[in-house]
Tab-separated table of C-alpha atoms in Angstrom:
chain	number	residue	atom	x	y	z
A	149	MET	CA	-6.969	-166.394	23.929
A	150	THR	CA	-4.469	-165.040	26.106
A	151	PRO	CA	-3.942	-160.904	26.798
A	152	ARG	CA	-0.557	-161.199	24.456
A	153	GLU	CA	-2.988	-163.040	21.508
A	154	GLU	CA	-5.314	-160.195	21.954
A	155	ARG	CA	-3.112	-157.568	21.705
A	156	GLY	CA	-1.314	-159.560	18.669
A	157	LEU	CA	-4.651	-159.110	17.154
A	158	VAL	CA	-5.226	-155.496	17.520
A	159	ILE	CA	-1.683	-154.881	16.093
A	160	ALA	CA	-2.151	-157.018	12.990
A	161	ALA	CA	-5.368	-155.086	12.648
A	162	THR	CA	-4.259	-151.418	12.664
A	163	SER	CA	-0.453	-151.850	11.756
A	164	LYS	CA	1.278	-152.591	8.838
A	165	LEU	CA	4.160	-155.543	8.736
A	166	ILE	CA	6.796	-155.708	6.561
A	167	GLN	CA	8.714	-158.684	5.887
A	168	LYS	CA	12.573	-158.807	5.245
A	169	GLY	CA	13.227	-162.573	4.051
A	170	ASN	CA	12.475	-164.897	7.181
A	171	VAL	CA	12.014	-162.165	9.464
A	172	TRP	CA	9.357	-159.522	10.005
A	173	LEU	CA	9.522	-155.626	11.013
A	174	VAL	CA	7.139	-154.930	13.461
A	175	PRO	CA	6.015	-151.043	14.667
A	176	SER	CA	6.148	-150.461	18.310
A	177	GLN	CA	2.706	-149.620	19.248
A	178	SER	CA	4.619	-146.659	21.448
A	179	GLY	CA	5.818	-145.470	18.061
A	180	LYS	CA	9.537	-145.767	18.893
A	181	GLY	CA	11.119	-148.006	16.127
A	182	LYS	CA	10.734	-151.560	15.228
A	183	TYR	CA	10.896	-154.901	16.577
A	184	THR	CA	12.586	-157.900	14.679
A	185	VAL	CA	10.290	-160.717	14.737
A	186	SER	CA	10.689	-164.355	13.748
A	187	PRO	CA	7.164	-166.252	13.823
A	188	ASP	CA	8.798	-169.824	13.887
A	189	ASP	CA	6.380	-172.233	15.980
A	190	ASN	CA	9.607	-173.903	17.362
A	191	CYS	CA	11.783	-171.079	18.515
A	192	PRO	CA	9.972	-167.733	17.804
A	193	TYR	CA	12.288	-164.558	18.299
A	194	CYS	CA	11.071	-161.258	18.766
A	195	SER	CA	13.505	-158.116	19.829
A	196	CYS	CA	11.188	-156.656	21.936
A	197	PRO	CA	12.017	-156.485	26.028
A	198	ASP	CA	9.148	-158.674	26.876
A	199	HIS	CA	10.112	-161.873	24.720
A	200	GLU	CA	13.779	-161.010	26.011
A	201	GLU	CA	12.804	-161.205	29.552
A	202	THR	CA	10.110	-164.296	29.113
A	203	GLY	CA	11.112	-166.074	26.536
A	204	GLU	CA	7.565	-166.840	25.870
A	205	PRO	CA	5.774	-165.448	22.665
A	206	CYS	CA	4.912	-161.540	22.538
A	207	LYS	CA	2.168	-160.117	21.115
A	208	HIS	CA	4.304	-159.225	18.257
A	209	VAL	CA	5.058	-162.897	17.508
A	210	PHE	CA	0.888	-163.487	17.491
A	211	ALA	CA	0.795	-160.561	15.294
A	212	VAL	CA	3.163	-161.944	12.927
A	213	ARG	CA	1.562	-165.325	13.053
A	214	THR	CA	-1.965	-163.264	12.093
A	215	VAL	CA	-0.886	-162.305	8.995
A	216	ILE	CA	0.539	-165.377	8.140
A	217	LYS	CA	-1.398	-168.736	9.215
A	218	ARG	CA	0.510	-171.423	8.522
A	219	GLU	CA	-1.037	-174.954	7.599
A	220	MET	CA	0.607	-178.195	7.447
A	221	GLY	CA	-1.234	-180.754	5.575
A	222	LYS	CA	-0.832	-184.869	6.175
A	223	ASN	CA	1.408	-185.192	3.228
A	224	GLY	CA	3.945	-182.531	4.491
A	225	THR	CA	2.991	-179.651	2.631
A	226	ILE	CA	2.870	-176.087	3.877
A	227	THR	CA	0.148	-173.807	2.508
A	228	ASP	CA	0.842	-169.921	3.380
A	229	THR	CA	-2.231	-168.459	3.779
A	230	ARG	CA	-1.758	-164.253	3.709
A	231	SER	CA	-3.933	-161.492	4.070
A	232	ILE	CA	-4.336	-158.978	1.221
A	233	THR	CA	-6.093	-155.728	1.097
A	234	PHE	CA	-8.257	-155.433	-1.708
A	235	THR	CA	-10.212	-152.161	-3.138
A	236	GLU	CA	-14.345	-153.373	-3.832
A	237	LYS	CA	-16.097	-151.299	-6.448
A	238	LYS	CA	-19.914	-150.690	-5.422
A	239	VAL	CA	-22.309	-149.100	-7.507
A	240	TYR	CA	-25.070	-146.679	-6.120
A	241	ASN	CA	-28.029	-146.960	-8.557
A	242	LYS	CA	-29.860	-143.302	-9.014
A	243	PRO	CA	-33.766	-143.512	-8.764
A	244	PRO	CA	-35.578	-145.058	-11.545
A	245	GLN	CA	-35.080	-142.932	-14.761
A	246	PRO	CA	-38.844	-141.877	-15.095
A	247	VAL	CA	-38.807	-140.521	-11.662
A	248	TRP	CA	-35.453	-138.734	-11.995
A	249	ASN	CA	-36.965	-136.947	-15.555
A	250	LEU	CA	-40.028	-135.956	-13.597
A	251	ALA	CA	-38.210	-134.331	-10.697
A	252	GLN	CA	-35.830	-132.536	-13.277
A	253	GLN	CA	-38.756	-131.324	-15.210
A	254	GLU	CA	-41.163	-129.688	-12.734
A	255	GLU	CA	-38.212	-128.791	-10.273
A	256	LYS	CA	-38.584	-125.311	-10.882
A	257	HIS	CA	-42.175	-124.932	-10.708
A	258	ARG	CA	-42.103	-127.210	-7.683
A	259	PHE	CA	-39.179	-125.043	-5.849
A	260	VAL	CA	-41.240	-121.514	-6.141
A	261	THR	CA	-44.052	-123.038	-4.550
A	262	MET	CA	-41.908	-125.004	-1.947
A	263	LEU	CA	-39.733	-122.019	-1.624
A	264	ASN	CA	-42.625	-119.803	-0.693
A	265	ASP	CA	-44.551	-122.200	1.891
A	266	LEU	CA	-41.076	-122.238	3.594
A	267	CYS	CA	-40.518	-118.704	3.877
A	268	ALA	CA	-44.379	-118.121	4.436
A	269	LYS	CA	-43.413	-119.416	8.290
A	270	ILE	CA	-40.973	-116.675	8.823
A	271	GLN	CA	-42.094	-114.640	12.170
A	272	ASN	CA	-41.039	-111.057	11.302
A	273	PRO	CA	-39.851	-109.180	14.427
A	274	PRO	CA	-42.331	-106.386	15.800
A	275	HIS	CA	-41.773	-102.925	14.004
A	276	SER	CA	-41.612	-100.202	16.385
A	277	LYS	CA	-39.724	-97.347	14.956
A	278	ALA	CA	-41.650	-94.833	13.053
A	279	GLY	CA	-41.565	-94.398	9.187
A	280	ARG	CA	-41.747	-96.714	6.478
A	281	LYS	CA	-41.960	-100.463	6.871
A	282	PRO	CA	-38.806	-102.182	6.157
A	283	THR	CA	-39.438	-105.031	3.502
A	284	PRO	CA	-40.758	-108.427	5.454
A	285	LEU	CA	-37.905	-111.035	6.224
A	286	ALA	CA	-40.139	-113.384	4.163
A	287	ASP	CA	-39.565	-111.426	0.909
A	288	MET	CA	-36.000	-110.746	1.631
A	289	ALA	CA	-35.052	-114.835	2.270
A	290	PHE	CA	-37.455	-115.874	-0.506
A	291	SER	CA	-35.951	-113.360	-3.127
A	292	SER	CA	-32.404	-113.871	-2.211
A	293	VAL	CA	-32.530	-117.958	-2.144
A	294	PHE	CA	-34.515	-117.572	-5.497
A	295	LYS	CA	-31.621	-115.593	-6.786
A	296	VAL	CA	-28.747	-117.733	-5.892
A	297	TYR	CA	-31.289	-120.956	-7.251
A	298	SER	CA	-31.295	-119.154	-10.759
A	299	THR	CA	-27.379	-118.602	-10.958
A	300	ILE	CA	-28.357	-115.343	-13.244
A	301	SER	CA	-27.025	-111.829	-12.725
A	302	SER	CA	-29.153	-109.328	-10.595
A	303	ARG	CA	-30.440	-107.762	-13.848
A	304	ARG	CA	-31.619	-110.500	-15.468
A	305	PHE	CA	-33.352	-112.024	-12.310
A	306	GLN	CA	-35.920	-108.881	-12.598
A	307	THR	CA	-38.149	-111.148	-14.839
A	308	ASP	CA	-38.036	-114.092	-12.430
A	309	LEU	CA	-38.810	-111.917	-9.248
A	310	ASP	CA	-41.759	-109.997	-11.146
A	311	ASP	CA	-43.195	-113.349	-12.414
A	312	ALA	CA	-42.799	-114.426	-7.973
A	313	ALA	CA	-44.507	-111.040	-7.542
A	314	ASP	CA	-47.667	-111.350	-9.842
A	315	LYS	CA	-48.476	-114.836	-8.367
A	316	GLY	CA	-48.115	-113.494	-4.949
A	317	TYR	CA	-45.187	-114.998	-3.544
A	318	LEU	CA	-44.171	-111.483	-3.087
A	319	ALA	CA	-45.677	-108.806	-0.716
A	320	LYS	CA	-45.115	-105.975	-3.493
A	321	ARG	CA	-42.692	-105.699	-6.205
A	322	LEU	CA	-39.044	-105.336	-5.557
A	323	ASN	CA	-36.108	-104.291	-7.989
A	324	SER	CA	-33.626	-107.159	-8.543
A	325	ILE	CA	-30.924	-104.891	-7.023
A	326	MET	CA	-32.260	-105.225	-3.453
A	327	VAL	CA	-31.278	-108.824	-3.331
A	328	CYS	CA	-27.461	-107.438	-3.069
A	329	ALA	CA	-28.552	-105.141	-0.112
A	330	PHE	CA	-30.344	-108.206	1.598
A	331	LEU	CA	-27.498	-110.567	1.509
A	332	GLU	CA	-25.549	-108.036	3.196
A	333	ASN	CA	-27.790	-107.677	6.181
A	334	GLU	CA	-26.702	-109.425	9.396
A	335	MET	CA	-30.114	-110.180	10.333
A	336	LEU	CA	-30.938	-112.549	7.592
A	337	THR	CA	-27.883	-114.891	8.633
A	338	PRO	CA	-29.920	-116.691	11.567
A	339	VAL	CA	-32.998	-116.460	9.132
A	340	LEU	CA	-30.955	-118.532	6.703
A	341	LYS	CA	-29.814	-121.111	8.978
A	342	ALA	CA	-33.134	-121.522	10.402
A	343	LEU	CA	-34.480	-122.239	6.981
A	344	VAL	CA	-31.915	-124.908	6.490
A	345	SER	CA	-33.080	-126.739	9.368
A	346	ALA	CA	-36.738	-126.431	8.748
A	347	SER	CA	-36.419	-127.424	5.016
A	348	ALA	CA	-34.598	-130.777	6.297
A	349	ARG	CA	-37.459	-131.404	8.921
A	350	PRO	CA	-40.075	-132.829	6.801
A	351	LEU	CA	-37.301	-135.845	6.047
A	352	ALA	CA	-36.826	-136.599	9.867
A	353	ALA	CA	-39.433	-139.884	9.469
A	354	VAL	CA	-36.691	-141.597	6.774
A	355	GLU	CA	-33.198	-139.738	7.828
A	356	ASP	CA	-31.332	-141.200	10.785
A	357	THR	CA	-27.545	-141.572	9.638
A	358	PHE	CA	-25.601	-138.925	9.302
A	359	ALA	CA	-22.072	-137.775	8.500
A	360	VAL	CA	-20.159	-134.868	9.131
A	361	ASP	CA	-17.734	-133.086	6.674
A	362	SER	CA	-16.414	-129.514	5.588
A	363	THR	CA	-15.806	-127.942	2.306
A	364	GLY	CA	-14.832	-124.513	0.781
A	365	PHE	CA	-16.392	-122.204	-1.323
A	366	SER	CA	-13.887	-119.499	-3.152
A	367	THR	CA	-14.728	-115.911	-3.197
A	368	SER	CA	-13.947	-112.638	-5.340
A	369	ARG	CA	-11.435	-111.556	-3.081
A	370	PHE	CA	-7.608	-112.327	-3.465
A	371	THR	CA	-4.699	-112.853	-1.077
A	372	LYS	CA	-1.260	-111.268	-2.089
A	373	TRP	CA	2.099	-112.349	-0.724
A	374	PHE	CA	5.800	-112.401	-1.527
A	375	ASP	CA	7.591	-115.389	-1.752
A	376	GLU	CA	10.895	-114.206	-0.509
A	377	LYS	CA	12.754	-117.930	-1.473
A	378	TYR	CA	11.875	-117.502	-5.130
A	379	GLY	CA	11.589	-113.267	-4.946
A	380	VAL	CA	8.188	-113.182	-6.811
A	381	ASN	CA	5.079	-111.999	-5.871
A	382	ARG	CA	2.039	-114.476	-5.818
A	383	MET	CA	-1.719	-114.453	-5.183
A	384	LYS	CA	-4.361	-116.691	-4.460
A	385	ALA	CA	-8.351	-116.474	-4.307
A	386	ASP	CA	-9.590	-116.392	-0.783
A	387	TRP	CA	-12.389	-118.676	0.584
A	388	MET	CA	-15.555	-119.516	2.705
A	389	LYS	CA	-15.517	-122.964	5.141
A	390	CYS	CA	-18.916	-124.677	5.109
A	391	HIS	CA	-19.261	-127.184	8.116
A	392	ALA	CA	-22.356	-129.382	7.649
A	393	LEU	CA	-24.168	-132.446	8.699
A	394	ILE	CA	-25.791	-134.615	5.936
A	395	GLY	CA	-28.554	-137.146	5.594
A	396	THR	CA	-26.792	-139.975	4.365
A	397	ARG	CA	-29.917	-141.619	2.301
A	398	THR	CA	-31.700	-137.966	1.078
A	399	HIS	CA	-28.398	-136.087	0.759
A	400	VAL	CA	-30.234	-133.218	2.818
A	401	CYS	CA	-28.133	-130.830	4.750
A	402	VAL	CA	-29.560	-130.930	8.465
A	403	ALA	CA	-27.399	-128.317	10.206
A	404	VAL	CA	-24.588	-125.840	9.124
A	405	GLU	CA	-22.479	-123.618	10.161
A	406	VAL	CA	-20.282	-121.352	7.579
A	407	LEU	CA	-16.991	-119.618	9.051
A	408	GLU	CA	-13.735	-118.607	7.992
A	409	LYS	CA	-11.343	-120.367	6.139
A	410	ASP	CA	-9.110	-121.462	8.827
A	411	SER	CA	-11.531	-122.668	11.297
A	412	ALA	CA	-11.197	-126.280	12.784
A	413	ASP	CA	-13.164	-129.041	11.628
A	414	SER	CA	-13.447	-130.923	15.235
A	415	PRO	CA	-14.799	-128.319	17.373
A	416	GLN	CA	-17.716	-127.931	15.145
A	417	PHE	CA	-19.024	-131.550	15.563
A	418	LYS	CA	-20.162	-131.548	18.573
A	419	PRO	CA	-22.879	-128.267	17.924
A	420	LEU	CA	-23.812	-129.773	14.465
A	421	VAL	CA	-24.706	-132.997	16.247
A	422	GLU	CA	-27.024	-131.205	18.885
A	423	LYS	CA	-28.676	-128.911	16.629
A	424	ALA	CA	-29.839	-132.177	14.522
A	425	ALA	CA	-31.041	-134.052	17.496
A	426	GLU	CA	-33.699	-131.117	17.847
A	427	ARG	CA	-35.589	-133.045	15.712
A	428	PHE	CA	-34.268	-135.515	14.063
A	429	THR	CA	-33.704	-139.259	15.419
A	430	ILE	CA	-30.042	-139.849	15.133
A	431	ARG	CA	-28.695	-143.277	14.685
A	432	GLU	CA	-25.632	-143.166	13.775
A	433	VAL	CA	-22.747	-140.412	12.647
A	434	SER	CA	-19.943	-141.161	10.411
A	435	ALA	CA	-16.849	-138.705	10.096
A	436	ASP	CA	-13.250	-138.562	8.936
A	437	LYS	CA	-10.232	-138.522	11.075
A	438	ALA	CA	-10.094	-134.480	11.360
A	439	TYR	CA	-13.148	-135.105	13.927
A	440	LEU	CA	-11.509	-137.715	15.995
A	441	SER	CA	-11.985	-137.135	19.595
A	442	LEU	CA	-13.385	-138.456	22.864
A	443	GLU	CA	-15.692	-135.277	23.264
A	444	ASN	CA	-17.207	-135.748	19.935
A	445	MET	CA	-17.865	-139.632	20.030
A	446	GLU	CA	-19.506	-138.829	23.560
A	447	ALA	CA	-21.809	-136.030	21.856
A	448	VAL	CA	-23.113	-138.739	19.474
A	449	VAL	CA	-23.897	-141.132	22.246
A	450	ASP	CA	-25.604	-138.524	24.348
A	451	ASN	CA	-28.040	-138.137	21.308
A	452	GLY	CA	-28.485	-141.810	21.391
A	453	GLY	CA	-26.578	-142.376	18.022
A	454	ILE	CA	-23.191	-144.565	17.485
A	455	PRO	CA	-19.970	-142.833	16.276
A	456	PHE	CA	-17.994	-144.243	13.208
A	457	ILE	CA	-14.902	-141.880	13.083
A	458	ALA	CA	-11.782	-142.991	11.605
A	459	PHE	CA	-8.872	-143.648	13.767
A	460	LYS	CA	-5.542	-142.426	12.969
A	461	ALA	CA	-2.474	-144.759	12.940
A	462	ASN	CA	-1.172	-143.969	16.477
A	463	SER	CA	-4.589	-144.410	17.930
A	464	THR	CA	-5.459	-146.931	20.818
A	465	GLY	CA	-7.932	-147.429	23.169
A	466	GLY	CA	-6.143	-145.697	26.130
A	467	LYS	CA	-8.834	-143.021	26.303
A	468	GLY	CA	-11.410	-145.096	27.695
A	469	GLY	CA	-15.200	-145.063	27.330
A	470	ILE	CA	-16.878	-145.087	24.124
A	471	PHE	CA	-13.482	-144.463	22.663
A	472	GLU	CA	-12.136	-147.778	23.877
A	473	LYS	CA	-15.387	-149.541	22.651
A	474	MET	CA	-15.273	-148.045	19.020
A	475	PHE	CA	-11.477	-148.546	18.927
A	476	HIS	CA	-11.881	-152.412	19.470
A	477	MET	CA	-14.631	-152.790	16.793
A	478	TYR	CA	-12.345	-150.930	14.454
A	479	SER	CA	-9.692	-153.363	15.637
A	480	MET	CA	-11.657	-156.618	15.794
A	481	ASN	CA	-14.401	-155.796	13.023
A	482	ARG	CA	-12.642	-153.875	10.408
A	483	ASP	CA	-14.864	-154.542	7.806
A	484	VAL	CA	-18.169	-153.992	9.166
A	485	TYR	CA	-16.613	-150.801	11.041
A	486	MET	CA	-15.645	-149.277	7.603
A	487	GLU	CA	-19.050	-150.319	6.123
A	488	HIS	CA	-20.481	-147.457	8.257
A	489	TYR	CA	-17.872	-145.121	8.107
A	490	HIS	CA	-17.844	-144.874	4.435
A	491	ARG	CA	-21.265	-143.643	4.726
A	492	ARG	CA	-19.546	-140.517	5.068
A	493	SER	CA	-18.665	-140.151	1.421
A	494	ASN	CA	-22.554	-139.050	0.987
A	495	SER	CA	-21.207	-135.920	2.492
A	496	GLU	CA	-18.861	-135.271	-0.382
A	497	SER	CA	-21.396	-136.282	-3.211
A	498	VAL	CA	-23.844	-133.233	-1.212
A	499	PHE	CA	-21.031	-130.756	-1.874
A	500	SER	CA	-20.641	-131.990	-5.538
A	501	MET	CA	-24.116	-131.492	-6.344
A	502	CYS	CA	-24.121	-128.323	-4.667
A	503	LYS	CA	-21.384	-126.847	-6.205
A	504	ALA	CA	-21.964	-128.157	-9.577
A	505	LYS	CA	-25.706	-126.617	-9.545
A	506	PHE	CA	-25.349	-123.390	-7.846
A	507	GLY	CA	-21.651	-122.819	-8.414
A	508	ASP	CA	-18.390	-123.867	-6.402
A	509	ALA	CA	-18.073	-119.690	-5.843
A	510	VAL	CA	-19.898	-116.859	-4.342
A	511	ARG	CA	-20.086	-113.625	-5.959
A	512	SER	CA	-20.562	-111.631	-2.853
A	513	ARG	CA	-17.583	-109.227	-1.559
A	514	THR	CA	-18.417	-108.608	1.821
A	515	ASP	CA	-18.157	-111.006	4.948
A	516	VAL	CA	-22.092	-111.155	5.742
A	517	ALA	CA	-23.054	-111.553	1.957
A	518	MET	CA	-20.574	-114.545	1.414
A	519	THR	CA	-22.041	-116.078	4.289
A	520	ASN	CA	-25.600	-115.667	3.804
A	521	GLU	CA	-24.999	-116.763	-0.178
A	522	VAL	CA	-23.602	-119.980	1.065
A	523	LEU	CA	-26.771	-120.502	3.188
A	524	CYS	CA	-28.933	-119.688	0.255
A	525	LYS	CA	-27.043	-122.542	-1.594
A	526	LEU	CA	-27.596	-125.221	0.818
A	527	VAL	CA	-31.301	-124.011	1.359
A	528	ALA	CA	-31.899	-123.944	-2.215
A	529	HIS	CA	-30.227	-127.476	-2.009
A	530	ASN	CA	-32.728	-129.026	0.416
A	531	ILE	CA	-35.530	-127.886	-1.589
A	532	CYS	CA	-34.045	-129.797	-4.413
A	533	CYS	CA	-33.849	-132.794	-2.113
A	534	LEU	CA	-37.405	-132.494	-0.860
A	535	ILE	CA	-38.866	-132.297	-4.604
A	536	MET	CA	-36.789	-135.281	-5.064
A	537	SER	CA	-38.270	-137.256	-1.964
A	538	GLN	CA	-41.806	-135.711	-2.666
A	539	ILE	CA	-41.733	-137.664	-6.208
A	540	GLU	CA	-39.819	-140.962	-5.300
A	541	LEU	CA	-40.886	-141.161	-1.371
A	542	GLY	CA	-44.392	-139.721	-1.690
A	543	ILE	CA	-43.350	-137.439	0.985
A	544	ASP	CA	-45.345	-134.407	1.351
A	545	PRO	CA	-43.659	-131.638	2.998
A	546	VAL	CA	-45.332	-129.579	5.723
A	547	PHE	CA	-42.897	-126.717	7.029
A	548	GLU	CA	-43.043	-125.479	10.811
A	549	SER	CA	-42.531	-121.939	11.933
A	550	VAL	CA	-39.210	-120.234	11.672
A	551	PRO	CA	-38.958	-117.672	14.817
A	552	VAL	CA	-36.671	-114.589	14.358
A	553	VAL	CA	-34.889	-113.873	17.454
A	554	VAL	CA	-33.898	-110.391	17.341
A	555	LYS	CA	-31.434	-109.055	19.674
A	556	PRO	CA	-32.257	-105.783	21.812
A	557	ALA	CA	-30.242	-102.735	21.049
A	558	PRO	CA	-27.737	-101.901	23.215
A	559	MET	CA	-28.670	-98.889	25.962
A	560	PRO	CA	-26.542	-95.908	25.738
A	561	GLU	CA	-23.972	-95.243	27.987
A	562	PRO	CA	-24.958	-92.874	30.795
A	563	VAL	CA	-23.010	-89.256	30.532
A	564	ALA	CA	-21.526	-87.609	33.243
A	565	VAL	CA	-23.208	-84.816	34.564
A	566	ALA	CA	-21.367	-82.249	36.852
A	567	VAL	CA	-23.558	-81.164	39.693
A	568	VAL	CA	-22.903	-78.020	41.746
A	569	ASP	CA	-24.184	-77.841	45.267
A	570	ASP	CA	-25.316	-74.756	47.477
A	571	PHE	CA	-26.290	-72.729	44.121
A	572	ASP	CA	-26.908	-69.121	44.834
A	573	PRO	CA	-27.669	-66.699	42.246
A	574	ALA	CA	-25.908	-64.058	43.918
A	575	ASP	CA	-22.566	-65.341	43.407
A	576	PHE	CA	-22.954	-64.460	39.691
A	577	ARG	CA	-22.480	-61.046	38.698
A	578	PHE	CA	-23.143	-60.058	35.080
A	579	SER	CA	-21.839	-56.575	33.673
A	580	ASP	CA	-23.776	-54.295	31.498
């Protein structure tokens, strides 16, 4: 196969060719217009500079011949074989009905027990100040996640909180209104992030294929603006953006980052992959076009995986390295590549599961509380996935300790003190 034929295969695989009567319109790979192509075997024609200079079939001619393969039979008949695009419907089977029913029936009982085992691994920071000791971080995390899991108001949650205290899941009885204050504590944010990773760790033996995506959770705050074009006031709800790396088999969330709504997707890809690589074996990672970059692909390869990220219409293999290799695989083996890429749909399934069960909005009003509430939703979702895996796969979850890194308090700035040299009391006179 000549280099022109290879480039023609790439064009046929990545570009849309349009037929106009007996000629074809083939887009230029530089994005500067289209060329008119006649793929006749006896006298091929193309309006590109390469064909005009050499007179030989160019890559655009080979691209059209790839799309239309002309086969002439012995009796003189001509058969046109055209490539078409079709949609294949796949049905993903749920777990067996008895397993599904048992997981739903015992979920709340197992959830509280498993959440207690998870929070018991939280290491509290040392308390050096005098006075009453603060509420342990384990109790703060347990009550916050349990409150979000219950999806009920703080006052109605008091009964569940008292039952948890009676069973020994809390160090002491707490008022349910205190949970709102716990969610506003900045110290709880790194703890909840660690709980997301710790709750996914027991599934490392069965999870090695991941997908990265983002979603939004609406808030109770609204943004108002004046539409000058129509002369009316408009308003829409504000929202938080959650970036997550998902296991495609068990639907567990392995790593997460909650940021403001305008945060970009691509910069979050590498940190999420590196965080997952600390505890998981990464075989492949899939993502949509928003995460397409050479740096993101190299991040997956550096951690032992293969990246399956969707390419854009104007993508080429000119960047070299793993980007070029994956682009050629995408061009030559489109079906195989897309089969791996479409595993990223599991990330959308996870977001749908989480929002359907725990709500697609957050009730908190401050930025810290909203971030913590989203993290609580993902911790609760992971525990539900563990319960299903425990019943379906027979996995007995064992949680690791969750260390808490406390930033030291900033030292006070030094105060300037005026120094008087050669002090002599005789210089000062006091009147009666």
